[in-house]
XYZ file of C-alpha atoms in Angstrom:
617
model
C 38.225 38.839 -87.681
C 41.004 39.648 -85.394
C 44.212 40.800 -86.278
C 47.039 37.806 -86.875
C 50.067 39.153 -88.256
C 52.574 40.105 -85.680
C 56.609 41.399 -85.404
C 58.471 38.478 -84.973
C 60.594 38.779 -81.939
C 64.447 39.696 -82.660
C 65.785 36.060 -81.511
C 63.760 34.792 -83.483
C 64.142 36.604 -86.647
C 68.128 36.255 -85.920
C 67.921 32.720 -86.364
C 65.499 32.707 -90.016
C 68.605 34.902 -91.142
C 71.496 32.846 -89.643
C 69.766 30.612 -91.826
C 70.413 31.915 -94.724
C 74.201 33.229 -94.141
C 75.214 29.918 -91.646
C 74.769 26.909 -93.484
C 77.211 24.986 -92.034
C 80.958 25.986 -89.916
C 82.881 26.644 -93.026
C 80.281 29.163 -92.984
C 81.939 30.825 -90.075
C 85.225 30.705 -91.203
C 84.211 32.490 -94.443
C 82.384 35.416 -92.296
C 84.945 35.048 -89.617
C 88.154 35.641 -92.047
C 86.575 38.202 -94.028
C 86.174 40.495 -91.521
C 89.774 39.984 -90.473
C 90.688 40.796 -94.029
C 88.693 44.043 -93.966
C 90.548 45.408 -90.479
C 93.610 45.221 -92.374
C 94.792 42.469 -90.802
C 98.634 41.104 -92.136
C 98.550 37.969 -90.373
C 95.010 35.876 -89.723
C 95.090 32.583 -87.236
C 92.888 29.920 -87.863
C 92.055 27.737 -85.220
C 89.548 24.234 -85.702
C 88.413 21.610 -83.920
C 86.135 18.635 -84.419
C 85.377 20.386 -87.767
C 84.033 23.700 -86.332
C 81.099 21.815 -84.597
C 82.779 22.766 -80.971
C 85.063 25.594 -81.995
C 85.515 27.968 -85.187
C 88.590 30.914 -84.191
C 89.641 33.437 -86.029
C 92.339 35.542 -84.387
C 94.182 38.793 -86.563
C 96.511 42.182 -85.786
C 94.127 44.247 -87.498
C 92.945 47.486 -86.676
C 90.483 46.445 -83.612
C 87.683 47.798 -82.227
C 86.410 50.062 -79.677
C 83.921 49.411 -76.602
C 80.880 51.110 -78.732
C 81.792 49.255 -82.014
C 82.547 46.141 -79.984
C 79.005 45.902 -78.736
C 77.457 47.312 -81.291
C 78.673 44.462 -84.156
C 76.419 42.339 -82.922
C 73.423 44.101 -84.190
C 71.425 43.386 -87.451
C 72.038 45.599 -89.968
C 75.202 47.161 -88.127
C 78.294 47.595 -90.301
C 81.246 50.151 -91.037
C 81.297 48.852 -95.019
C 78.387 51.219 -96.156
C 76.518 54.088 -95.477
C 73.853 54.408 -98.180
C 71.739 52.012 -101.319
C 75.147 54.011 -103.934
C 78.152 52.478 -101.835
C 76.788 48.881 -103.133
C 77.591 49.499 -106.576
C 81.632 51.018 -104.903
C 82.119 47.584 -102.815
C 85.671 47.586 -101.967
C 84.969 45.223 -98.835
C 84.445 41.453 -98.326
C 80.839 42.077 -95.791
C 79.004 44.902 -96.313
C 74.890 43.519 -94.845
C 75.947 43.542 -91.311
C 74.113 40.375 -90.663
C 77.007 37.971 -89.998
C 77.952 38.531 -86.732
C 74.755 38.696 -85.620
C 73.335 35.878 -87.027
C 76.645 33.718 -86.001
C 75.744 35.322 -82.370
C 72.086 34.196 -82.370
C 73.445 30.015 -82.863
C 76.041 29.773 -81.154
C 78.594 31.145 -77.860
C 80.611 33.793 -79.002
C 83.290 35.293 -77.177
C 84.941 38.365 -78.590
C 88.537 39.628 -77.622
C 89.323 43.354 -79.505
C 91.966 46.404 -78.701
C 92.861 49.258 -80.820
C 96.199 49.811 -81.121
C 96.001 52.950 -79.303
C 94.066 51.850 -76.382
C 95.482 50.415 -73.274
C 93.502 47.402 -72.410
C 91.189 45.659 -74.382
C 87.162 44.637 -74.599
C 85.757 41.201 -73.679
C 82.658 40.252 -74.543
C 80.470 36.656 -74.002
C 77.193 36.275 -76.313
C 75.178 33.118 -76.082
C 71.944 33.355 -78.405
C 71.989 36.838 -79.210
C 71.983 37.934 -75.674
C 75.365 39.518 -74.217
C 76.239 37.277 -70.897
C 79.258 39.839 -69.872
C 81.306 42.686 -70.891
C 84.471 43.387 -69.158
C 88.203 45.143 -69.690
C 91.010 42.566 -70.339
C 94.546 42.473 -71.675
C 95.110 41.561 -75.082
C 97.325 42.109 -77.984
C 96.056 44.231 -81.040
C 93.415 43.246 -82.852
C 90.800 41.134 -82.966
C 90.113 37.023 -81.494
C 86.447 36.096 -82.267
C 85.964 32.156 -80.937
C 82.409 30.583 -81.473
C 81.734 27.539 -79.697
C 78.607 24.864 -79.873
C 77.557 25.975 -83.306
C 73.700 25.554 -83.665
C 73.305 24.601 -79.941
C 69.711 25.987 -79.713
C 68.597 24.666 -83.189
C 69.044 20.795 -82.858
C 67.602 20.219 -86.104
C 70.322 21.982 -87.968
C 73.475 20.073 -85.877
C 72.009 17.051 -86.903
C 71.940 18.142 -90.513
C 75.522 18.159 -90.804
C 77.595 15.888 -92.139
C 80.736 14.142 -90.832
C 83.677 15.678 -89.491
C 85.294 14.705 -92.775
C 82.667 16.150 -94.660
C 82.669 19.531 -92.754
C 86.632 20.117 -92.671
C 87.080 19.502 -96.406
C 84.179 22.198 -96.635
C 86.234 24.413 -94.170
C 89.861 23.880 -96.183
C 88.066 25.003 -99.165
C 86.894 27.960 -98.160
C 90.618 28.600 -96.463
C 91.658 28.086 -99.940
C 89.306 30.851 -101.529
C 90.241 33.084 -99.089
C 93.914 32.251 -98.504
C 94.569 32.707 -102.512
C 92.995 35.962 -102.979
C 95.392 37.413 -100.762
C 98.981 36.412 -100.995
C 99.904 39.463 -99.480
C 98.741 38.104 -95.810
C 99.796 35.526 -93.907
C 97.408 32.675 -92.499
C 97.832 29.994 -90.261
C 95.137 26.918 -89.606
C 94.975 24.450 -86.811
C 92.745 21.807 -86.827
C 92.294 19.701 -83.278
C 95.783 21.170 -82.278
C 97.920 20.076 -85.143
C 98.749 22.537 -87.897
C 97.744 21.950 -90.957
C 98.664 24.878 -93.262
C 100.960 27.925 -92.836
C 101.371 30.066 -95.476
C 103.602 32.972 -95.674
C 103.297 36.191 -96.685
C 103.984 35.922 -100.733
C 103.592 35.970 -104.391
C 100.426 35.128 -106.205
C 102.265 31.838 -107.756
C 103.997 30.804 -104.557
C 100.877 30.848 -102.374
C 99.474 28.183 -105.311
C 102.613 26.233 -104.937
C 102.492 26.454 -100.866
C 98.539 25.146 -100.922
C 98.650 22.696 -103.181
C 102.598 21.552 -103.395
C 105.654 21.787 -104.973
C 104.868 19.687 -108.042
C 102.469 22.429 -108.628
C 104.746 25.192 -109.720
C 105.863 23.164 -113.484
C 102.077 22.682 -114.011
C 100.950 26.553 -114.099
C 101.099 28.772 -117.668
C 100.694 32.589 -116.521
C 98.293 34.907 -117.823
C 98.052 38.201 -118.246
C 96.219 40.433 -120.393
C 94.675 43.963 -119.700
C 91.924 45.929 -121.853
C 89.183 48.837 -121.209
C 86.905 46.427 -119.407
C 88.544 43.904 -117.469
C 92.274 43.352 -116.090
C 93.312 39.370 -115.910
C 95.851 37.317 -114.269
C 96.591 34.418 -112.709
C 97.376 31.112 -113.884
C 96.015 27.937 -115.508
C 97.089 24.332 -115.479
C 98.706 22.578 -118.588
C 96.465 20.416 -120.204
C 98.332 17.535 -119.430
C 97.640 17.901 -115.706
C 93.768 17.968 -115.964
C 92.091 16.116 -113.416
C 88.731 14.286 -113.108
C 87.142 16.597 -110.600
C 86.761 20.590 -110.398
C 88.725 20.887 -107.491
C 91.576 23.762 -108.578
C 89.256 25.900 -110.541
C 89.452 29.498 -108.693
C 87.879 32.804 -110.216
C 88.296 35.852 -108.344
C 86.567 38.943 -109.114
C 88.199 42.623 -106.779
C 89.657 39.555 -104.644
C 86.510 37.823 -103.933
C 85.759 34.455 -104.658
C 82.971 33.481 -107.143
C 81.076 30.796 -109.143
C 80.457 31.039 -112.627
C 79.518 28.375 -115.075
C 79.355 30.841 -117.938
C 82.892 31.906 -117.461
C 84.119 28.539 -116.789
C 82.793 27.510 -120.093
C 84.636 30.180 -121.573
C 87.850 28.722 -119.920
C 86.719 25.259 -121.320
C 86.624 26.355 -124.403
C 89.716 27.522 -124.628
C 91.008 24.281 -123.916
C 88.664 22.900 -126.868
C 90.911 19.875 -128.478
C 93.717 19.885 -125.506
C 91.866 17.875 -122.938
C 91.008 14.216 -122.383
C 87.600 13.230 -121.840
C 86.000 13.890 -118.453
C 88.883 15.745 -117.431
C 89.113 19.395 -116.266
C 91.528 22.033 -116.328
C 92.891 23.839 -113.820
C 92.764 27.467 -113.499
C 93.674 30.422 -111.120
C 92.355 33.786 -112.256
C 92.074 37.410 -110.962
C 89.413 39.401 -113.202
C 89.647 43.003 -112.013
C 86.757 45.335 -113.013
C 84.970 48.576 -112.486
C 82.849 47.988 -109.182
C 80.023 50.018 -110.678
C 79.668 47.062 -113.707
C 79.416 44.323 -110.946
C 76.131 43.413 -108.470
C 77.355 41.340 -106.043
C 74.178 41.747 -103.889
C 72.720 38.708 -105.371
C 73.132 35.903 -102.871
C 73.469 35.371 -98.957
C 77.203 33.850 -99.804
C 78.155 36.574 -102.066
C 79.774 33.863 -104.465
C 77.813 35.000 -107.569
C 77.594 38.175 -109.241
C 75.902 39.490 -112.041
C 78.177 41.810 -115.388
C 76.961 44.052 -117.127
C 78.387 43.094 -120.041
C 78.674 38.881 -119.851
C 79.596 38.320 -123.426
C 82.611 40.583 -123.675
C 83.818 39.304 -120.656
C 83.690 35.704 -122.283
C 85.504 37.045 -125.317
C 88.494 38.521 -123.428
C 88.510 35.283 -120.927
C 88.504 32.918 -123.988
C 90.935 34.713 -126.229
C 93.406 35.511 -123.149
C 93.747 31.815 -121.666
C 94.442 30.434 -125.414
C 96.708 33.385 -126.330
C 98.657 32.053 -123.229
C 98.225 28.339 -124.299
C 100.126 29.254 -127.572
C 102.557 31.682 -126.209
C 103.981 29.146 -123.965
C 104.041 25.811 -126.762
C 101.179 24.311 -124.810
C 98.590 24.677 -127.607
C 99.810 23.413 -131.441
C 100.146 26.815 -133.689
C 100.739 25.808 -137.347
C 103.534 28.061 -138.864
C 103.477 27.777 -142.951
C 105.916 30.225 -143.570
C 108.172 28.411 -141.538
C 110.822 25.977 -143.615
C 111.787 22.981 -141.821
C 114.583 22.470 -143.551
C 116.378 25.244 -141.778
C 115.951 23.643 -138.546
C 119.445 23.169 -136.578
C 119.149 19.306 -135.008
C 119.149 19.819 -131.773
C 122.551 17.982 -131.315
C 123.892 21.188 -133.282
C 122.607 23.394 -131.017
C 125.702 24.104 -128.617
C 128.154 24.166 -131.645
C 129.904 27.282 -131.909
C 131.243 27.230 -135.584
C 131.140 24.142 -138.001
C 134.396 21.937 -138.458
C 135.453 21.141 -142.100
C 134.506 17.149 -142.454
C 137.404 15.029 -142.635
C 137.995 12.919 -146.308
C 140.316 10.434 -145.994
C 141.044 8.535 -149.925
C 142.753 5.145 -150.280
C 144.885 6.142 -153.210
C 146.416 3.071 -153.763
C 143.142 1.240 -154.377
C 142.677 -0.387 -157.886
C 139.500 -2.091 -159.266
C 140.604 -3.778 -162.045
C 143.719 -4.942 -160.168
C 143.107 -8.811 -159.465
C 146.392 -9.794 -157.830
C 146.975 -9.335 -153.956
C 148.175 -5.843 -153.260
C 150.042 -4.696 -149.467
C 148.214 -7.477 -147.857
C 144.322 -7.311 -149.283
C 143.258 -9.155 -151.918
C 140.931 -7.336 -154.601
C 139.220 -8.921 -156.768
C 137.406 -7.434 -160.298
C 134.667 -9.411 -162.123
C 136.710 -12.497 -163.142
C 135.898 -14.317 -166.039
C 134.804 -18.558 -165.737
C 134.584 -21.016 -168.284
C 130.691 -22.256 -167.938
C 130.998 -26.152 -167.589
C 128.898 -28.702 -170.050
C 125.372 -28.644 -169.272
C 125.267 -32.299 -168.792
C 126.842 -31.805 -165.614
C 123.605 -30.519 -164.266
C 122.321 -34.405 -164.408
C 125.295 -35.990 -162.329
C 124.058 -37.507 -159.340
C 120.338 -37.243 -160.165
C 119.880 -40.994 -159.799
C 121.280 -41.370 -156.518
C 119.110 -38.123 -155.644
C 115.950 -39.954 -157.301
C 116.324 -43.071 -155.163
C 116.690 -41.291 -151.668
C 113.495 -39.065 -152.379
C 111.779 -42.025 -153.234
C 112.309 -43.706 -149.738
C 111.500 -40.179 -147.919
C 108.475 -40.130 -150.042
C 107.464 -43.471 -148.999
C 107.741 -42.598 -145.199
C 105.218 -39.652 -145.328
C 101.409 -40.158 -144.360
C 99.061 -38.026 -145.840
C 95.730 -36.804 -145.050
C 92.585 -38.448 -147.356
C 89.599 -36.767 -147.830
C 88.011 -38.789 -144.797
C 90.146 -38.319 -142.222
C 89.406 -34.769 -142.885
C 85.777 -35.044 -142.847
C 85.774 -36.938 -139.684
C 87.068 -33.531 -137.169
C 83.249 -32.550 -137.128
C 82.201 -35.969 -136.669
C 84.247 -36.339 -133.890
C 82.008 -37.383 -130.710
C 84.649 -36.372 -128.131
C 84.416 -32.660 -129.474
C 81.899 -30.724 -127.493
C 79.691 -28.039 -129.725
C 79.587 -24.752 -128.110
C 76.757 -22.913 -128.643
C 76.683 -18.669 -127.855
C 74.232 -18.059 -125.094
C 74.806 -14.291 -124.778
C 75.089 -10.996 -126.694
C 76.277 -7.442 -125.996
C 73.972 -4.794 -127.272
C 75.417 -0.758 -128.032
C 78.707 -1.975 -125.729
C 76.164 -1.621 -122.942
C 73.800 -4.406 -122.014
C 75.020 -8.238 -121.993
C 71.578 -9.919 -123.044
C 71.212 -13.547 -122.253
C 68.304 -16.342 -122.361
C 67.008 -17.860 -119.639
C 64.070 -20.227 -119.241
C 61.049 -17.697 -118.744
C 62.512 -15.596 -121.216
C 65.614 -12.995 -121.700
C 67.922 -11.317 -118.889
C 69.071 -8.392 -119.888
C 72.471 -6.849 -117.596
C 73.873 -3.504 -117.215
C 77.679 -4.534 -117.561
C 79.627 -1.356 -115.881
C 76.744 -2.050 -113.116
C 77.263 -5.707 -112.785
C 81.319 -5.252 -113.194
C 80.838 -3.233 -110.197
C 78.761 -5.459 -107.751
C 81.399 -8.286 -108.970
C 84.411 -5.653 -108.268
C 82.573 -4.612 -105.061
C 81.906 -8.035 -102.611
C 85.750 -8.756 -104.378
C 87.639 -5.970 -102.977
C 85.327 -6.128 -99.672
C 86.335 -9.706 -98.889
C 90.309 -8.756 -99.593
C 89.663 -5.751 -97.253
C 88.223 -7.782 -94.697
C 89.862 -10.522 -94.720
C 92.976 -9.136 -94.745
C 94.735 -11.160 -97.638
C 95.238 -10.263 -101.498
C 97.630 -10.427 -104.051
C 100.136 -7.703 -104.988
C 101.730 -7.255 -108.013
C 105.048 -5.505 -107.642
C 106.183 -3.196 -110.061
C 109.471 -2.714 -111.839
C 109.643 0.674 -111.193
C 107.628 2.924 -108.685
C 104.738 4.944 -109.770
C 105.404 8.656 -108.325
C 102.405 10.400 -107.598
C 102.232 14.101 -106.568
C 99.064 15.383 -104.798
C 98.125 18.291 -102.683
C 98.552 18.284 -98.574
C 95.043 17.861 -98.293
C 94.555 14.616 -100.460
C 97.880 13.383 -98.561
C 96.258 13.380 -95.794
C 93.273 11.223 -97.048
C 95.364 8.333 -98.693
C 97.300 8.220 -95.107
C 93.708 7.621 -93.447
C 93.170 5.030 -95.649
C 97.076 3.408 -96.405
C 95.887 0.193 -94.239
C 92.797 -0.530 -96.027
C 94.683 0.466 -99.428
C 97.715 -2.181 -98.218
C 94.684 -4.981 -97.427
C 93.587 -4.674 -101.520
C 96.937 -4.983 -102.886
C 98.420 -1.821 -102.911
C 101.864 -1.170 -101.255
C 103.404 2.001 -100.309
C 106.968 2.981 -100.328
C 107.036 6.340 -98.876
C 104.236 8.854 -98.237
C 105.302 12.483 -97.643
C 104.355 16.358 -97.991
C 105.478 16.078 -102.047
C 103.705 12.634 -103.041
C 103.595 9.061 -102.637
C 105.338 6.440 -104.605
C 103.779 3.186 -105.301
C 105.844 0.233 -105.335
C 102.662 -2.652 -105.492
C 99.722 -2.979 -106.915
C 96.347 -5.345 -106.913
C 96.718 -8.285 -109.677
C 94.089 -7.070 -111.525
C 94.700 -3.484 -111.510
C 96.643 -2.269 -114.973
C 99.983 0.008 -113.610
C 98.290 2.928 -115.748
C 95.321 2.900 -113.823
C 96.884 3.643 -110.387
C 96.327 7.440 -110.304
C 92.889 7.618 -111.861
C 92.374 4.950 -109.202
C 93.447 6.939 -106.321
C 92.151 10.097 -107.626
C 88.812 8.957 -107.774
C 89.374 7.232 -104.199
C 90.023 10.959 -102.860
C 87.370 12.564 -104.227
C 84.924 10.130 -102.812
C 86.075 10.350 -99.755
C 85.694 13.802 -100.070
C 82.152 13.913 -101.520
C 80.485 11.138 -99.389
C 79.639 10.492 -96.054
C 80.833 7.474 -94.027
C 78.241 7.972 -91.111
C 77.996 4.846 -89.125
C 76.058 2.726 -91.287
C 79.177 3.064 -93.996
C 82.887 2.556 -93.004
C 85.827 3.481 -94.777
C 86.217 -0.337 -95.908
C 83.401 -0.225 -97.680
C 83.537 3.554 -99.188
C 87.243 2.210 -100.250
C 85.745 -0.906 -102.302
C 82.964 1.185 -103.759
C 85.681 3.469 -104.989
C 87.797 1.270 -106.781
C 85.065 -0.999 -108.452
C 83.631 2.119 -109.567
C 87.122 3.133 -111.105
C 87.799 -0.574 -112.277
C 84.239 -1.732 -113.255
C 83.728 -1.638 -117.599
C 82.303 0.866 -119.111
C 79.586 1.612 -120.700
C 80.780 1.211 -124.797
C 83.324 -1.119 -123.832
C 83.291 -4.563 -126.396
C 83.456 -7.663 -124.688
C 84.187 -11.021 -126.064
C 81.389 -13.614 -125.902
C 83.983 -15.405 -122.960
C 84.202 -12.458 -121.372
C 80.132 -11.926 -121.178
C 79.528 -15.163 -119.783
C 82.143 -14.891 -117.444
C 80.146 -11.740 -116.516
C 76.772 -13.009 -116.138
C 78.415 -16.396 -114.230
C 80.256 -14.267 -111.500
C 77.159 -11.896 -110.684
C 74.468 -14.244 -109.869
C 77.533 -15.867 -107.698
C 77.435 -12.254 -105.607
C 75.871 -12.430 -102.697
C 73.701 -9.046 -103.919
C 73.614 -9.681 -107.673
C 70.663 -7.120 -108.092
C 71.758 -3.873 -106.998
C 75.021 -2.025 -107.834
C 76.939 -0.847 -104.955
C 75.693 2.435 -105.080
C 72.080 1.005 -105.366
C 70.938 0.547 -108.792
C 69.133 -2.000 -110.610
C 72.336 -4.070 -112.448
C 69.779 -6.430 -114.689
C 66.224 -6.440 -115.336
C 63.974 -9.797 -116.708
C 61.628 -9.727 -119.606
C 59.354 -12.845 -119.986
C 57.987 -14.217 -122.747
C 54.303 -13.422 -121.637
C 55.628 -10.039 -121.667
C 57.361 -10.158 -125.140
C 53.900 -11.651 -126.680
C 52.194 -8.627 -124.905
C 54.219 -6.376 -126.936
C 52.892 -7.790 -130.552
C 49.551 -7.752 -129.615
């Protein structure tokens, strides 16, 4: 038998490993920036547009490159991070495989701008599919500009993977975020389709939180700090007050680099254990810092998980730090008994300086037993009557007697019949109960071939769903306005989302009376959404919009009325009255879709009595 294994050639095996390391552009941006970070770079530029698919930039003033290292970047397995199997166990870098570059080279039309800062002129070079198209001198500042244009032009199968532009620039702000708030101590810049969209300054740890995700930010965070023998933290986590629905602000950075860790995060929930509503999340913003030789952060193509040596004392620390901080700062209750409350100053005492003597002031003149008038008052002491004849208590009875007697007279009473005859009635119409909730779940009702049985947050949700759609569409709804505004404080990036969507929003009900950089303030509402439900609401809205993807089959209309049944619809252990069933069942088979949810799913299934008889067989 012949021979049938074979060296792959070295354009192709570029492209298995861009595989692994490009998944999609924010992919780029993670590789891109990362390498800026490790030239020493004080000031990184990045530049978007359509969401990376037609250009990912990444321009710093860091230490550059020279015509040899220039060219020779490119190459798998070429880096300056390491030089042998021990230096992975001292990582002080973000790359250290040398395969990013070059597997970002083998997808895609890279051109590469570099210049030490003690060379003259510069290095240009053009790459298109791992081969180099030209290399020539040019003029450029210090530094490095790496631009890569028509990502995944020779793999069509991949570009078509990816999701919409929406989709692929939330994925490319997060990883801005990871990158942006492990280093406060450089500045970055983004620009996505020309406009800028975030420009952070050189600053503290807490102000580069407060200039990503706003103002409002800064009365939400509790520091902590703590430092022992195995790990170092600090950072920050949200008051439990401010928990949101989603995962969103949850950051851990180990030595500055961004990871994932359910295990820790559980420690962090736990700390939180009694503080939090349900199906919320806290926010958090740690740095761990540890020895580099009780990490492994070769684990994964993304880098994003690592592996301790010592997990469980890790967990302790985490756990006891974030609820040492908690109690430090009156977020979590601490019970005191040695404390006596009656030594409490009132806090209306508080700015006194000394106590004034209380002011007595004594009538002297005043007399009890005095029963004449006295300088104008007239005081009065238990005076003594004669009790009159107790046959006085009979005068008049007989007029009395004769008056009742003629009120009496005038009154109609109920007999026995007339009572009888209210369930005889034939005008009165017996009701009889034709459905019944089961666990606050299921609304079970009869029908001729047997029993219905409905899924009510499902059903509540096709109802919600063709109602909001028809609003939407047609362009008129009721709006409720409120008393006072509803102010709402949310990050640039969901900002930006609600103003994509304010005309939609406006079509349901909703009115807007400003939108800026802070917040929004809501001034109207749909009738039939409660005023407490407007941030969960809009909350849930974002992160939709965030999560899914309106392709072409699916516009924003109806993403924005899947959104808001969902957040509207019943839930699942929620009583209902026997009205409010019916009203259920009678308003879902008058959808035009009553079997499937918006999202799909069976709302009601049918069991018939052949099928009932089948089971007592």
């Amino acid at each position: 038998m012949s021979d049938i294994i074979q060296l792959l050639p070295d354009h192709v095996a570029n492209q298995i490993a861009a595989g692994e390391v490009v998944q999609r552009p924010a992919s780029v941006v993670k590789e891109l920036m990362e390498n800026a970070i490790d030239a020493k770079a004080t000031t990184i530029k990045l530049i978007i547009k359509d969401a990376g698919k037609t250009l990912v930039q990444v321009i710093d003033n860091g230490l550059g490159m020279s015509v040899t290292d220039a060219r020779l970047s490119f190459e798998r397995h070429a880096t300056s991070k390491i030089r042998s199997a021990e230096d992975l166990f001292q990582l002080h870098t973000k790359g250290f495989r040398g395969e990013a570059l070059a597997s970002i080279a083998a997808i895609a039309h890279v051109e590469l701008k570099t210049k030490q800062e003690q060379d003259e002129v510069g290095t240009q070079l053009v790459i298109e599919g791992s081969q180099v198209v030209s290399q020539d001198i040019i003029v450029t500042p210090k530094g490095t500009s790496i631009a890569v244009k028509n990502l995944f032009f020779n793999i069509p199968a991949r570009r078509n993977f990816l999701k919409s532009n929406q989709v692929e620039t939330r994925h490319i702000i997060d990883e801005f975020h990871r990158v942006a708030l492990a280093h406060p101590n450089i500045q970055f810049v983004m620009y996505h389709n020309g406009s800028e969209v975030f420009n952070l300054p050189e600053s503290n740890y807490r102000q580069r939180i407060v200039n990503i995700f706003g103002a409002k930010t800064n009365e939400k965070l509790v520091p902590v700090n703590e430092e022992t023998e195995v790990v170092k933290i600090s950072g920050f986590v949200g008051k439990p007050e401010y928990a949101k629905k989603t995962r969103g602000e949850q950051y851990f950075f180990v030595n500055d680099r961004f990871i994932k860790s359910a295990y820790l995060n559980h420690a962090i929930a736990s700390a939180f254990d009694g503080l939090l509503k349900d199906n919320t999340h806290a926010s958090y913003f740690l740095n761990l810092q540890v020895d580099t030789k009780t990490i492994d952060i070769n684990i994964h193509p993304t880098k994003t998980e690592i592996k301790f040596d010592d997990e469980h004392t890790l967990y302790a620390i985490l756990r006891a730090s974030v609820k040492h901080s908690l109690g430090q700062f009156n977020i979590a209750p601490v019970l005191d008994f040695e404390r006596d409350a009656n030594l409490d100053t009132p806090y209306s005492y508080k700015d006194l300086n000394s106590p004034n003597t209380p002011k007595i002031e004594v009538d002297r003149s005043f007399n009890p037993f005095q029963e004449k008038q006295f300088s104008g008052r007239q005081t009065t002491a238990f005076k003594k009557q004669t009790p009159a004849n107790w046959d006085s208590l009979y005068v008049g009875l007989e007029s009395k007697g004769t008056q009742t007697q003629q009120d009496f007279s005038s009154i109609q009473f109920e007999s026995q019949e007339q009572t009888g005859s209210i369930f005889k009635d034939g005008s009165q119409v017996e009701t009889k109960q034709t459905t019944f909730q089961l666990q606050n779940k299921y609304v079970i009702s009869t029908i001729k071939s047997g029993m219905l049985v409905i899924d009510q947050h499902r059903a509540h949700q096709r109802v919600l769903y063709e109602d909001f759609l028809q609003h939407i569409t047609v362009k008129e709804s009721m709006s409720q306005q409120l008393l006072f505004p509803v102010q709402l404080h949310f990050t640039t990036q969901e900002i930006e989302i609600i103003k994509q969507v304010k005309q939609d929003l406006e079509h349901t009900g909703f009115q807007f009376s400003k939108i800026s950089k802070e917040g929004i303030e809501v001034s109207g509402v749909p009738v039939s959404v409660p005023e407490s439900e407007v941030s969960v609401i809009l909350e849930q809205l974002i992160n939709d919009i965030q999560n899914e993807v309106p392709d072409s089959n699916f516009s924003s209309t109806d993403l924005l009325a899947k959104s808001m049944a969902k957040s509207l619809a019943v839930k699942t252990g929620q009583s209902l009255s026997v009205m409010e069933q019916e009203h259920l069942v009678n308003s879902l088979f008058g959808c035009k879709e009553p079997n499937m949810s918006p999202t799909n799913k069976t709302t009601f299934i049918t069991l018939s009595v052949d099928e009932l008889e089948r089971k007592f067989i």
